[in-house]
Amino acid sequence: MSSNGVAMEEGDLSLAYANSAFIPEGEDYPARWQAAAAAFRASLGPRARPGLRYGPQERNLLDLFLPEAEPKGLVLFLHGGYWMGSGREDWSHLAAGPLARGWAVALPSYTLAPALRIAGITREAAAALEAAAALVAGPIVVTGHSAGGHLAARLACEDVALAPETAARLVRSVPISPLADLGPLLRTSMNATLRLDAAEAACESPARRSRRGSTAVTVHVGGHERPSFLWQARLLSEVWACPWHVEPGRHHFDVINALADPGSRLVADLLAG
């Protein structure tokens, strides 16, 4: 038993990928996010278009938020939750920064494990991108947090099938605290739900795939995150020879707050200026 009360077997990496146990009042964050997201959606009025279908499965829905003027382009945000929890409704408030800068923002939900494996979730993320791209003209930027950071990076991989016109518009990916190499997750308790094997971990690890040449990438991570997440972020930046930014003083649950601030470094990197 570890000092945090988490049972660990020899070689078990579950503690390395635990977050809330190492964040003060970490268990309170989901309720805060949900309340902020609901208030933000309500404030947008007709500029919020919730529950747009992008696929046949129950959770294949996205919310589209529109700026006051013609959109400069599209931001797609993919939520985290270790591919096992959460949904688009919990993160609406994070659209505030890009919206204030004149960009439309789409937030999809996707089928969660164990109903779908990570390879299937990647395909749903690509389908959500295609559907959102059909609704908003201009350049496309993808971002996401944690497991969503993994998906944002996967959409920047050249092996993920996108329509040629969509791929040409995908100018940038900004993974936030991404899981870039899934190999370590084979040695966590969550793999009982994820059902990863070595082959899928290799195929679905952005750090083991080639980046789409037309898509620029900048990785963000909090300076006070677990060492495993700092390693994951640096690994992706090294393998893809792309910039990475460590935000001082931020942990895994508050590093994403900067998305709501139109003047933040994160939003500047997202929109390239």
Short mmCIF file of C-alpha atoms in Angstrom, two decimals:
data_model
loop_
_atom_site.label_atom_id
_atom_site.label_comp_id
_atom_site.label_asym_id
_atom_site.label_seq_id
_atom_site.Cartn_x
_atom_site.Cartn_y
_atom_site.Cartn_z
CA MET A 1 0.00 0.00 0.00
CA SER A 2 1.41 3.40 -0.96
CA SER A 3 1.41 6.46 1.30
CA ASN A 4 -1.64 7.70 -0.63
CA GLY A 5 -3.62 4.58 0.15
CA VAL A 6 -3.38 3.15 -3.37
CA ALA A 7 -2.58 -0.54 -3.57
CA MET A 8 0.29 -1.21 -5.96
CA GLU A 9 1.73 -4.45 -7.30
CA GLU A 10 5.33 -4.81 -8.40
CA GLY A 11 5.69 -2.92 -11.66
CA ASP A 12 2.23 -1.35 -11.36
CA LEU A 13 2.17 2.20 -12.75
CA SER A 14 -1.34 3.08 -11.56
CA LEU A 15 -0.06 5.63 -9.06
CA ALA A 16 2.08 7.32 -11.71
CA TYR A 17 -1.07 8.12 -13.70
CA ALA A 18 -3.30 9.05 -10.76
CA ASN A 19 -4.08 12.76 -10.59
CA SER A 20 -6.76 13.67 -8.05
CA ALA A 21 -4.86 12.04 -5.17
CA PHE A 22 -2.06 14.57 -5.69
CA ILE A 23 -4.19 17.70 -6.22
CA PRO A 24 -5.69 19.51 -3.20
CA GLU A 25 -9.47 19.01 -3.22
CA GLY A 26 -9.06 17.17 -6.51
CA GLU A 27 -12.38 15.38 -6.08
CA ASP A 28 -14.20 18.73 -6.18
CA TYR A 29 -13.11 19.73 -9.67
CA PRO A 30 -15.71 17.81 -11.75
CA ALA A 31 -18.63 19.58 -10.03
CA ARG A 32 -16.95 22.96 -10.58
CA TRP A 33 -16.39 22.21 -14.27
CA GLN A 34 -19.98 21.11 -14.78
CA ALA A 35 -21.39 24.24 -13.13
CA ALA A 36 -19.10 26.56 -15.11
CA ALA A 37 -19.93 24.75 -18.35
CA ALA A 38 -23.69 24.95 -17.82
CA ALA A 39 -23.54 28.66 -17.00
CA PHE A 40 -21.42 29.36 -20.06
CA ARG A 41 -23.78 27.49 -22.41
CA ALA A 42 -26.74 29.41 -21.02
CA SER A 43 -24.96 32.73 -21.56
CA LEU A 44 -24.50 32.13 -25.30
CA GLY A 45 -28.18 31.94 -26.21
CA PRO A 46 -28.63 31.16 -29.93
CA ARG A 47 -24.87 31.10 -30.49
CA ALA A 48 -24.87 27.68 -28.81
CA ARG A 49 -25.94 24.78 -31.03
CA PRO A 50 -25.92 21.74 -28.73
CA GLY A 51 -26.36 18.07 -29.52
CA LEU A 52 -25.47 17.98 -33.22
CA ARG A 53 -25.13 14.39 -34.41
CA TYR A 54 -21.93 13.27 -36.12
CA GLY A 55 -22.35 9.48 -36.03
CA PRO A 56 -24.76 6.63 -35.23
CA GLN A 57 -23.76 5.84 -31.64
CA GLU A 58 -25.53 7.30 -28.60
CA ARG A 59 -22.64 9.56 -27.63
CA ASN A 60 -21.80 10.67 -31.19
CA LEU A 61 -22.94 14.25 -30.53
CA LEU A 62 -21.13 17.56 -30.57
CA ASP A 63 -21.89 21.06 -29.30
CA LEU A 64 -21.00 23.95 -31.60
CA PHE A 65 -20.42 27.44 -30.20
CA LEU A 66 -20.31 30.38 -32.60
CA PRO A 67 -18.63 33.78 -32.20
CA GLU A 68 -20.58 36.99 -32.68
CA ALA A 69 -19.22 37.55 -36.21
CA GLU A 70 -18.35 35.21 -39.08
CA PRO A 71 -15.94 32.59 -37.66
CA LYS A 72 -12.25 32.97 -38.46
CA GLY A 73 -11.97 29.20 -38.31
CA LEU A 74 -12.78 26.16 -36.19
CA VAL A 75 -11.35 24.84 -32.93
CA LEU A 76 -12.18 21.24 -31.99
CA PHE A 77 -11.74 20.41 -28.28
CA LEU A 78 -11.60 16.75 -27.21
CA HIS A 79 -12.29 16.00 -23.55
CA GLY A 80 -10.28 13.83 -21.20
CA GLY A 81 -11.30 11.27 -18.61
CA TYR A 82 -8.92 8.46 -19.60
CA TRP A 83 -11.31 7.52 -22.44
CA MET A 84 -13.58 6.12 -19.68
CA GLY A 85 -15.53 9.11 -18.37
CA SER A 86 -16.69 12.69 -18.83
CA GLY A 87 -18.44 14.24 -21.84
CA ARG A 88 -18.67 17.39 -23.90
CA GLU A 89 -21.15 19.03 -21.48
CA ASP A 90 -18.48 19.29 -18.76
CA TRP A 91 -16.13 21.57 -20.72
CA SER A 92 -18.23 24.20 -22.53
CA HIS A 93 -16.63 27.09 -20.60
CA LEU A 94 -13.22 26.30 -22.11
CA ALA A 95 -14.52 27.60 -25.44
CA ALA A 96 -14.52 31.17 -24.07
CA GLY A 97 -10.98 32.06 -25.12
CA PRO A 98 -11.16 31.07 -28.80
CA LEU A 99 -14.73 32.40 -29.07
CA ALA A 100 -13.61 35.82 -27.85
CA ARG A 101 -10.94 35.75 -30.54
CA GLY A 102 -13.56 35.11 -33.24
CA TRP A 103 -13.24 31.33 -33.71
CA ALA A 104 -16.03 28.77 -33.61
CA VAL A 105 -15.53 25.92 -31.12
CA ALA A 106 -16.87 22.36 -31.38
CA LEU A 107 -16.83 19.94 -28.45
CA PRO A 108 -17.77 16.32 -29.18
CA SER A 109 -18.53 13.44 -26.88
CA TYR A 110 -17.42 9.96 -27.91
CA THR A 111 -18.18 6.36 -26.96
CA LEU A 112 -16.38 5.46 -23.74
CA ALA A 113 -14.39 2.37 -22.83
CA PRO A 114 -15.10 -0.46 -22.32
CA ALA A 115 -17.89 -0.13 -24.91
CA LEU A 116 -15.26 0.96 -27.43
CA ARG A 117 -11.50 0.49 -27.52
CA ILE A 118 -9.13 3.40 -28.01
CA ALA A 119 -8.66 2.69 -31.72
CA GLY A 120 -12.41 3.04 -32.19
CA ILE A 121 -12.47 6.25 -30.15
CA THR A 122 -9.80 7.66 -32.47
CA ARG A 123 -12.05 6.90 -35.44
CA GLU A 124 -14.96 8.67 -33.71
CA ALA A 125 -12.76 11.72 -33.07
CA ALA A 126 -11.95 11.83 -36.78
CA ALA A 127 -15.66 11.56 -37.63
CA ALA A 128 -16.44 14.42 -35.24
CA LEU A 129 -13.75 16.53 -36.92
CA GLU A 130 -15.22 15.85 -40.35
CA ALA A 131 -18.72 16.76 -39.21
CA ALA A 132 -17.60 19.97 -37.52
CA ALA A 133 -15.50 20.91 -40.56
CA ALA A 134 -18.63 20.71 -42.71
CA LEU A 135 -20.32 23.29 -40.47
CA VAL A 136 -17.57 25.93 -40.25
CA ALA A 137 -15.30 27.19 -43.02
CA GLY A 138 -11.66 28.18 -42.69
CA PRO A 139 -8.61 26.75 -40.91
CA ILE A 140 -9.03 24.02 -38.30
CA VAL A 141 -7.17 23.63 -35.02
CA VAL A 142 -7.56 20.61 -32.74
CA THR A 143 -6.83 20.53 -29.03
CA GLY A 144 -7.72 18.35 -26.08
CA HIS A 145 -6.73 17.52 -22.53
CA SER A 146 -5.19 14.31 -21.16
CA ALA A 147 -6.93 11.48 -23.07
CA GLY A 148 -8.33 14.28 -25.24
CA GLY A 149 -4.74 15.46 -25.72
CA HIS A 150 -3.97 11.98 -27.00
CA LEU A 151 -6.85 12.26 -29.47
CA ALA A 152 -5.76 15.75 -30.58
CA ALA A 153 -2.30 14.34 -31.27
CA ARG A 154 -3.74 11.29 -33.07
CA LEU A 155 -5.66 13.57 -35.43
CA ALA A 156 -2.30 15.10 -36.31
CA CYS A 157 -0.90 11.66 -37.25
CA GLU A 158 -0.63 10.89 -40.95
CA ASP A 159 -2.15 7.41 -40.56
CA VAL A 160 -5.54 8.76 -39.36
CA ALA A 161 -7.84 8.87 -42.37
CA LEU A 162 -9.35 12.30 -43.10
CA ALA A 163 -10.92 13.64 -46.25
CA PRO A 164 -8.17 15.41 -48.26
CA GLU A 165 -9.90 18.77 -47.95
CA THR A 166 -10.23 18.37 -44.16
CA ALA A 167 -6.60 17.32 -43.78
CA ALA A 168 -5.52 20.37 -45.79
CA ARG A 169 -7.45 22.66 -43.43
CA LEU A 170 -6.02 21.05 -40.27
CA VAL A 171 -3.27 23.56 -39.67
CA ARG A 172 -2.45 22.97 -36.02
CA SER A 173 -2.78 20.61 -33.05
CA VAL A 174 -2.20 21.68 -29.45
CA PRO A 175 -2.31 18.61 -27.18
CA ILE A 176 -2.62 19.56 -23.50
CA SER A 177 -1.08 17.10 -21.00
CA PRO A 178 -1.35 14.37 -23.63
CA LEU A 179 -0.89 10.64 -23.26
CA ALA A 180 1.56 10.25 -26.13
CA ASP A 181 2.82 6.72 -25.46
CA LEU A 182 0.19 4.27 -24.27
CA GLY A 183 2.64 1.51 -23.39
CA PRO A 184 2.84 2.41 -19.68
CA LEU A 185 -0.94 2.15 -19.36
CA LEU A 186 -0.67 -1.62 -19.87
CA ARG A 187 0.72 -1.67 -16.32
CA THR A 188 -2.13 0.26 -14.71
CA SER A 189 -5.37 -0.92 -13.12
CA MET A 190 -7.37 1.11 -15.63
CA ASN A 191 -6.34 -1.30 -18.36
CA ALA A 192 -8.96 -3.71 -17.05
CA THR A 193 -11.41 -1.26 -18.66
CA LEU A 194 -9.32 0.01 -21.58
CA ARG A 195 -8.31 -3.54 -22.67
CA LEU A 196 -5.16 -2.28 -24.35
CA ASP A 197 -2.71 -4.84 -25.68
CA ALA A 198 0.82 -4.21 -26.90
CA ALA A 199 -0.22 -3.99 -30.56
CA GLU A 200 -2.98 -1.44 -29.97
CA ALA A 201 -0.77 0.56 -27.61
CA ALA A 202 1.83 0.82 -30.37
CA CYS A 203 -0.67 1.72 -33.10
CA GLU A 204 -2.51 4.28 -30.99
CA SER A 205 0.53 6.03 -29.48
CA PRO A 206 1.14 9.37 -31.23
CA ALA A 207 4.79 9.23 -30.14
CA ARG A 208 5.18 6.05 -32.21
CA ARG A 209 3.47 7.44 -35.32
CA SER A 210 4.48 10.02 -37.91
CA ARG A 211 3.07 13.53 -37.72
CA ARG A 212 0.98 14.86 -40.59
CA GLY A 213 3.40 17.14 -42.43
CA SER A 214 0.92 19.97 -42.95
CA THR A 215 -0.10 20.16 -39.27
CA ALA A 216 2.00 22.19 -36.83
CA VAL A 217 2.06 20.96 -33.23
CA THR A 218 2.73 22.65 -29.88
CA VAL A 219 2.43 20.64 -26.66
CA HIS A 220 1.30 22.19 -23.36
CA VAL A 221 1.63 20.70 -19.87
CA GLY A 222 1.48 21.99 -16.30
CA GLY A 223 4.71 22.39 -14.36
CA HIS A 224 3.18 20.76 -11.26
CA GLU A 225 1.79 17.72 -13.04
CA ARG A 226 2.75 14.15 -12.24
CA PRO A 227 6.22 13.26 -13.57
CA SER A 228 4.61 10.76 -15.94
CA PHE A 229 2.65 13.53 -17.70
CA LEU A 230 5.72 15.77 -17.95
CA TRP A 231 7.55 12.83 -19.50
CA GLN A 232 4.71 12.14 -21.93
CA ALA A 233 4.61 15.78 -23.07
CA ARG A 234 8.37 16.00 -23.52
CA LEU A 235 8.48 12.67 -25.35
CA LEU A 236 5.98 13.86 -27.94
CA SER A 237 7.83 17.13 -28.44
CA GLU A 238 11.12 15.30 -28.93
CA VAL A 239 9.81 12.62 -31.28
CA TRP A 240 7.89 15.14 -33.40
CA ALA A 241 10.53 17.89 -33.08
CA CYS A 242 7.85 20.36 -32.04
CA PRO A 243 7.73 23.01 -29.27
CA TRP A 244 6.46 22.21 -25.80
CA HIS A 245 5.49 24.67 -23.10
CA VAL A 246 5.52 23.94 -19.37
CA GLU A 247 3.09 26.27 -17.60
CA PRO A 248 4.57 27.16 -14.17
CA GLY A 249 2.49 26.34 -11.12
CA ARG A 250 -0.27 24.49 -12.98
CA HIS A 251 -1.38 20.95 -12.24
CA HIS A 252 -3.35 18.48 -14.32
CA PHE A 253 -6.75 19.91 -13.37
CA ASP A 254 -6.08 23.63 -13.77
CA VAL A 255 -3.68 23.74 -16.73
CA ILE A 256 -6.75 23.85 -19.00
CA ASN A 257 -8.14 27.01 -17.36
CA ALA A 258 -6.10 29.09 -19.79
CA LEU A 259 -8.39 28.02 -22.64
CA ALA A 260 -11.06 30.31 -21.18
CA ASP A 261 -8.71 33.32 -21.27
CA PRO A 262 -8.39 34.93 -24.73
CA GLY A 263 -5.12 36.56 -23.67
CA SER A 264 -3.39 33.38 -22.45
CA ARG A 265 -0.28 31.78 -23.88
CA LEU A 266 -2.31 28.63 -24.53
CA VAL A 267 -4.91 30.43 -26.66
CA ALA A 268 -2.14 32.33 -28.46
CA ASP A 269 -0.42 29.04 -29.35
CA LEU A 270 -3.77 27.54 -30.33
CA LEU A 271 -4.63 30.35 -32.73
CA ALA A 272 -0.98 31.12 -33.66
CA GLY A 273 -1.00 34.71 -32.54
#
